[in-house]
PDB file of C-alpha atoms in Angstrom:
ATOM      1  CA  UNK A   1      -2.683   4.884 -22.252  1.00  0.00           C
ATOM      2  CA  UNK A   2      -6.498   4.106 -21.740  1.00  0.00           C
ATOM      3  CA  UNK A   3      -6.061   4.399 -18.032  1.00  0.00           C
ATOM      4  CA  UNK A   4      -4.520   7.881 -18.056  1.00  0.00           C
ATOM      5  CA  UNK A   5      -7.552   8.951 -20.208  1.00  0.00           C
ATOM      6  CA  UNK A   6     -10.060   7.900 -17.292  1.00  0.00           C
ATOM      7  CA  UNK A   7     -11.704  10.771 -15.396  1.00  0.00           C
ATOM      8  CA  UNK A   8      -8.841  11.857 -12.691  1.00  0.00           C
ATOM      9  CA  UNK A   9      -6.066   9.995 -14.402  1.00  0.00           C
ATOM     10  CA  UNK A  10      -5.337  12.690 -16.747  1.00  0.00           C
ATOM     11  CA  UNK A  11      -3.417  14.788 -13.919  1.00  0.00           C
ATOM     12  CA  UNK A  12      -0.910  14.222 -11.173  1.00  0.00           C
ATOM     13  CA  UNK A  13      -2.463  12.701  -8.142  1.00  0.00           C
ATOM     14  CA  UNK A  14      -0.698  14.681  -5.977  1.00  0.00           C
ATOM     15  CA  UNK A  15      -0.054  18.337  -7.572  1.00  0.00           C
ATOM     16  CA  UNK A  16      -2.519  18.182 -10.606  1.00  0.00           C
ATOM     17  CA  UNK A  17       0.074  18.718 -13.231  1.00  0.00           C
ATOM     18  CA  UNK A  18      -1.717  17.461 -16.708  1.00  0.00           C
ATOM     19  CA  UNK A  19      -0.623  14.397 -18.646  1.00  0.00           C
ATOM     20  CA  UNK A  20       1.110  12.380 -15.916  1.00  0.00           C
ATOM     21  CA  UNK A  21       3.540   9.797 -17.253  1.00  0.00           C
ATOM     22  CA  UNK A  22       4.210   8.093 -14.235  1.00  0.00           C
ATOM     23  CA  UNK A  23       2.559   5.902 -11.774  1.00  0.00           C
ATOM     24  CA  UNK A  24       2.869   4.400  -8.378  1.00  0.00           C
ATOM     25  CA  UNK A  25       1.820   0.802  -9.438  1.00  0.00           C
ATOM     26  CA  UNK A  26       1.260  -0.571  -5.903  1.00  0.00           C
ATOM     27  CA  UNK A  27      -1.082   2.626  -4.882  1.00  0.00           C
ATOM     28  CA  UNK A  28      -2.731   2.808  -8.019  1.00  0.00           C
ATOM     29  CA  UNK A  29      -2.232   6.533  -8.740  1.00  0.00           C
ATOM     30  CA  UNK A  30      -0.851   8.479 -11.706  1.00  0.00           C
ATOM     31  CA  UNK A  31       1.797  11.071 -10.796  1.00  0.00           C
ATOM     32  CA  UNK A  32       4.105  13.656 -12.681  1.00  0.00           C
ATOM     33  CA  UNK A  33       7.937  13.500 -13.027  1.00  0.00           C
ATOM     34  CA  UNK A  34       8.659  15.740 -10.040  1.00  0.00           C
ATOM     35  CA  UNK A  35       6.055  13.687  -7.754  1.00  0.00           C
ATOM     36  CA  UNK A  36       7.336  10.360  -9.143  1.00  0.00           C
ATOM     37  CA  UNK A  37      10.685  11.196  -7.743  1.00  0.00           C
ATOM     38  CA  UNK A  38       9.229  11.846  -4.365  1.00  0.00           C
ATOM     39  CA  UNK A  39       7.582   8.695  -4.396  1.00  0.00           C
ATOM     40  CA  UNK A  40      10.951   6.959  -5.311  1.00  0.00           C
ATOM     41  CA  UNK A  41      12.274   8.321  -2.162  1.00  0.00           C
ATOM     42  CA  UNK A  42       9.390   7.023  -0.014  1.00  0.00           C
ATOM     43  CA  UNK A  43      10.836   3.279  -0.780  1.00  0.00           C
ATOM     44  CA  UNK A  44       9.381   0.610  -2.661  1.00  0.00           C
ATOM     45  CA  UNK A  45       7.567  -0.577   0.810  1.00  0.00           C
ATOM     46  CA  UNK A  46       5.307   2.336   0.220  1.00  0.00           C
ATOM     47  CA  UNK A  47       5.428   3.321  -3.570  1.00  0.00           C
ATOM     48  CA  UNK A  48       6.592   1.501  -6.441  1.00  0.00           C
ATOM     49  CA  UNK A  49       6.902   3.974  -9.409  1.00  0.00           C
ATOM     50  CA  UNK A  50       7.114   3.184 -13.316  1.00  0.00           C
ATOM     51  CA  UNK A  51       7.216   5.010 -16.441  1.00  0.00           C
ATOM     52  CA  UNK A  52       4.000   4.788 -18.480  1.00  0.00           C
ATOM     53  CA  UNK A  53       6.009   5.087 -21.254  1.00  0.00           C
ATOM     54  CA  UNK A  54       9.570   3.250 -20.847  1.00  0.00           C
ATOM     55  CA  UNK A  55       8.756   0.469 -18.281  1.00  0.00           C
ATOM     56  CA  UNK A  56       7.018  -2.904 -19.109  1.00  0.00           C
ATOM     57  CA  UNK A  57       4.275  -3.522 -17.015  1.00  0.00           C
ATOM     58  CA  UNK A  58       2.983  -7.130 -15.752  1.00  0.00           C
ATOM     59  CA  UNK A  59      -0.814  -7.945 -16.128  1.00  0.00           C
ATOM     60  CA  UNK A  60      -1.475  -7.630 -12.228  1.00  0.00           C
ATOM     61  CA  UNK A  61      -0.026  -3.917 -11.892  1.00  0.00           C
ATOM     62  CA  UNK A  62      -2.251  -2.841 -14.984  1.00  0.00           C
ATOM     63  CA  UNK A  63      -5.245  -4.253 -13.246  1.00  0.00           C
ATOM     64  CA  UNK A  64      -4.185  -2.533  -9.993  1.00  0.00           C
ATOM     65  CA  UNK A  65      -4.230   0.788 -11.998  1.00  0.00           C
ATOM     66  CA  UNK A  66      -7.459  -0.030 -13.880  1.00  0.00           C
ATOM     67  CA  UNK A  67      -9.222  -0.748 -10.536  1.00  0.00           C
ATOM     68  CA  UNK A  68      -7.712   2.207  -8.433  1.00  0.00           C
ATOM     69  CA  UNK A  69      -6.826   5.393 -10.337  1.00  0.00           C
ATOM     70  CA  UNK A  70      -6.301   8.858  -8.929  1.00  0.00           C
ATOM     71  CA  UNK A  71      -9.799   9.600  -7.684  1.00  0.00           C
ATOM     72  CA  UNK A  72     -10.469   6.446  -5.618  1.00  0.00           C
ATOM     73  CA  UNK A  73      -6.997   6.548  -4.029  1.00  0.00           C
ATOM     74  CA  UNK A  74      -7.137  10.414  -3.101  1.00  0.00           C
ATOM     75  CA  UNK A  75     -10.598   9.755  -1.707  1.00  0.00           C
ATOM     76  CA  UNK A  76      -9.101   7.237   0.821  1.00  0.00           C
ATOM     77  CA  UNK A  77      -5.717   8.828   1.422  1.00  0.00           C
ATOM     78  CA  UNK A  78      -7.208  12.506   1.500  1.00  0.00           C
ATOM     79  CA  UNK A  79     -10.311  11.781   3.193  1.00  0.00           C
ATOM     80  CA  UNK A  80      -9.908  13.677   6.097  1.00  0.00           C
ATOM     81  CA  UNK A  81      -7.447  16.374   4.806  1.00  0.00           C
ATOM     82  CA  UNK A  82      -8.324  20.056   4.873  1.00  0.00           C
ATOM     83  CA  UNK A  83      -8.575  21.242   1.175  1.00  0.00           C
ATOM     84  CA  UNK A  84      -6.061  23.931   1.849  1.00  0.00           C
ATOM     85  CA  UNK A  85      -3.299  21.181   2.445  1.00  0.00           C
ATOM     86  CA  UNK A  86      -3.498  20.362  -1.339  1.00  0.00           C
ATOM     87  CA  UNK A  87      -0.424  21.089  -3.250  1.00  0.00           C
ATOM     88  CA  UNK A  88      -0.357  22.413  -6.823  1.00  0.00           C
ATOM     89  CA  UNK A  89       2.498  22.412  -9.484  1.00  0.00           C
ATOM     90  CA  UNK A  90       3.204  25.709  -8.004  1.00  0.00           C
ATOM     91  CA  UNK A  91       4.449  24.259  -4.939  1.00  0.00           C
ATOM     92  CA  UNK A  92       7.957  24.100  -3.967  1.00  0.00           C
ATOM     93  CA  UNK A  93       9.605  20.724  -3.882  1.00  0.00           C
ATOM     94  CA  UNK A  94      10.003  20.886  -0.300  1.00  0.00           C
ATOM     95  CA  UNK A  95       6.189  21.348   0.308  1.00  0.00           C
ATOM     96  CA  UNK A  96       5.463  18.629  -2.180  1.00  0.00           C
ATOM     97  CA  UNK A  97       7.728  16.288  -0.293  1.00  0.00           C
ATOM     98  CA  UNK A  98       5.999  17.304   3.054  1.00  0.00           C
ATOM     99  CA  UNK A  99       2.772  16.673   1.657  1.00  0.00           C
ATOM    100  CA  UNK A 100       3.524  13.258  -0.118  1.00  0.00           C
ATOM    101  CA  UNK A 101       4.900  11.954   3.075  1.00  0.00           C
ATOM    102  CA  UNK A 102       2.211  13.040   5.409  1.00  0.00           C
ATOM    103  CA  UNK A 103      -0.099  11.530   2.704  1.00  0.00           C
ATOM    104  CA  UNK A 104       1.498   8.084   2.250  1.00  0.00           C
ATOM    105  CA  UNK A 105       4.068   7.591   4.840  1.00  0.00           C
ATOM    106  CA  UNK A 106       2.477   9.257   7.953  1.00  0.00           C
ATOM    107  CA  UNK A 107      -1.042   8.523   6.602  1.00  0.00           C
ATOM    108  CA  UNK A 108      -2.255  11.881   8.071  1.00  0.00           C
ATOM    109  CA  UNK A 109      -5.723  11.993   6.385  1.00  0.00           C
ATOM    110  CA  UNK A 110      -6.377   8.508   5.720  1.00  0.00           C
ATOM    111  CA  UNK A 111      -9.894   6.971   6.158  1.00  0.00           C
ATOM    112  CA  UNK A 112      -9.138   3.306   7.586  1.00  0.00           C
ATOM    113  CA  UNK A 113     -12.460   2.189   6.690  1.00  0.00           C
ATOM    114  CA  UNK A 114     -12.248   3.487   2.944  1.00  0.00           C
ATOM    115  CA  UNK A 115      -8.705   1.872   2.444  1.00  0.00           C
ATOM    116  CA  UNK A 116     -10.154  -1.436   3.838  1.00  0.00           C
ATOM    117  CA  UNK A 117     -12.743  -1.244   1.346  1.00  0.00           C
ATOM    118  CA  UNK A 118     -10.384  -0.435  -1.541  1.00  0.00           C
ATOM    119  CA  UNK A 119      -8.062  -3.296  -0.818  1.00  0.00           C
ATOM    120  CA  UNK A 120     -11.324  -5.684  -0.484  1.00  0.00           C
ATOM    121  CA  UNK A 121     -12.259  -4.293  -3.870  1.00  0.00           C
ATOM    122  CA  UNK A 122      -8.801  -5.066  -5.305  1.00  0.00           C
ATOM    123  CA  UNK A 123      -9.180  -8.817  -4.273  1.00  0.00           C
ATOM    124  CA  UNK A 124     -12.569  -8.999  -5.774  1.00  0.00           C
ATOM    125  CA  UNK A 125     -14.097  -9.660  -2.280  1.00  0.00           C
ATOM    126  CA  UNK A 126     -13.692  -9.198   1.181  1.00  0.00           C
ATOM    127  CA  UNK A 127     -10.780 -10.952   2.872  1.00  0.00           C
ATOM    128  CA  UNK A 128     -11.367 -14.588   3.323  1.00  0.00           C
ATOM    129  CA  UNK A 129     -11.170 -16.024   7.106  1.00  0.00           C
ATOM    130  CA  UNK A 130      -7.570 -17.557   7.803  1.00  0.00           C
ATOM    131  CA  UNK A 131      -7.296 -21.030   7.089  1.00  0.00           C
ATOM    132  CA  UNK A 132      -6.335 -23.366  10.266  1.00  0.00           C
ATOM    133  CA  UNK A 133      -2.902 -24.635   9.660  1.00  0.00           C
ATOM    134  CA  UNK A 134      -2.486 -28.388   9.706  1.00  0.00           C
ATOM    135  CA  UNK A 135      -0.587 -29.250  12.735  1.00  0.00           C
ATOM    136  CA  UNK A 136       0.348 -33.000  13.811  1.00  0.00           C
ATOM    137  CA  UNK A 137      -1.717 -34.129  16.625  1.00  0.00           C
ATOM    138  CA  UNK A 138      -0.050 -33.674  19.793  1.00  0.00           C
ATOM    139  CA  UNK A 139       1.573 -36.733  21.410  1.00  0.00           C
ATOM    140  CA  UNK A 140       0.078 -37.808  25.135  1.00  0.00           C
ATOM    141  CA  UNK A 141       2.566 -36.599  27.789  1.00  0.00           C
ATOM    142  CA  UNK A 142       4.529 -39.231  29.265  1.00  0.00           C
ATOM    143  CA  UNK A 143       3.018 -40.233  32.943  1.00  0.00           C
ATOM    144  CA  UNK A 144       5.115 -39.145  35.883  1.00  0.00           C
ATOM    145  CA  UNK A 145       7.384 -41.719  37.386  1.00  0.00           C
ATOM    146  CA  UNK A 146       6.086 -43.697  40.212  1.00  0.00           C
ATOM    147  CA  UNK A 147       7.649 -43.497  43.441  1.00  0.00           C
ATOM    148  CA  UNK A 148       9.384 -46.840  43.033  1.00  0.00           C
ATOM    149  CA  UNK A 149      10.836 -46.118  39.910  1.00  0.00           C
ATOM    150  CA  UNK A 150      14.198 -44.213  40.187  1.00  0.00           C
ATOM    151  CA  UNK A 151      13.165 -41.425  42.065  1.00  0.00           C
ATOM    152  CA  UNK A 152      16.563 -40.412  43.659  1.00  0.00           C
ATOM    153  CA  UNK A 153      16.132 -37.483  46.126  1.00  0.00           C
ATOM    154  CA  UNK A 154      19.846 -37.380  46.916  1.00  0.00           C
ATOM    155  CA  UNK A 155      19.425 -38.595  50.464  1.00  0.00           C
ATOM    156  CA  UNK A 156      21.040 -42.008  49.649  1.00  0.00           C
ATOM    157  CA  UNK A 157      18.360 -43.766  51.233  1.00  0.00           C
ATOM    158  CA  UNK A 158      17.665 -46.178  48.404  1.00  0.00           C
TER     159      UNK A 158
END
């Protein structure tokens, strides 16, 4: 409950409905019941929805919600969005679905640099360089056979 009291988290990240009781634990936003259903329909590869009241949360899920929150996530995913596109609690279900799909599935208003910074902050640092894979040393290639070692040109002249 402490997380929903943080500024910005006291209203749905999508439509502004007060006191959201649902969250997308991988995106890091709090949403109302209506918008949570739309988030569920996006698929777990985009949004993983949990109840703030009924579901048990793992410590790393809680940490994502603490670090992110509605304001930070919206600053990334709505960075290039015209203000008139934002939905409200009075918007129709169809409008809400179009908006949420445009925001997370199609990433229409995403600021890629801000997203990269948000993900780096999740890890506590910038992305570390990839480690070289430990490959066994290559074997030396066998030398080609010499002219007198079993070269058969198919002529029958041995």
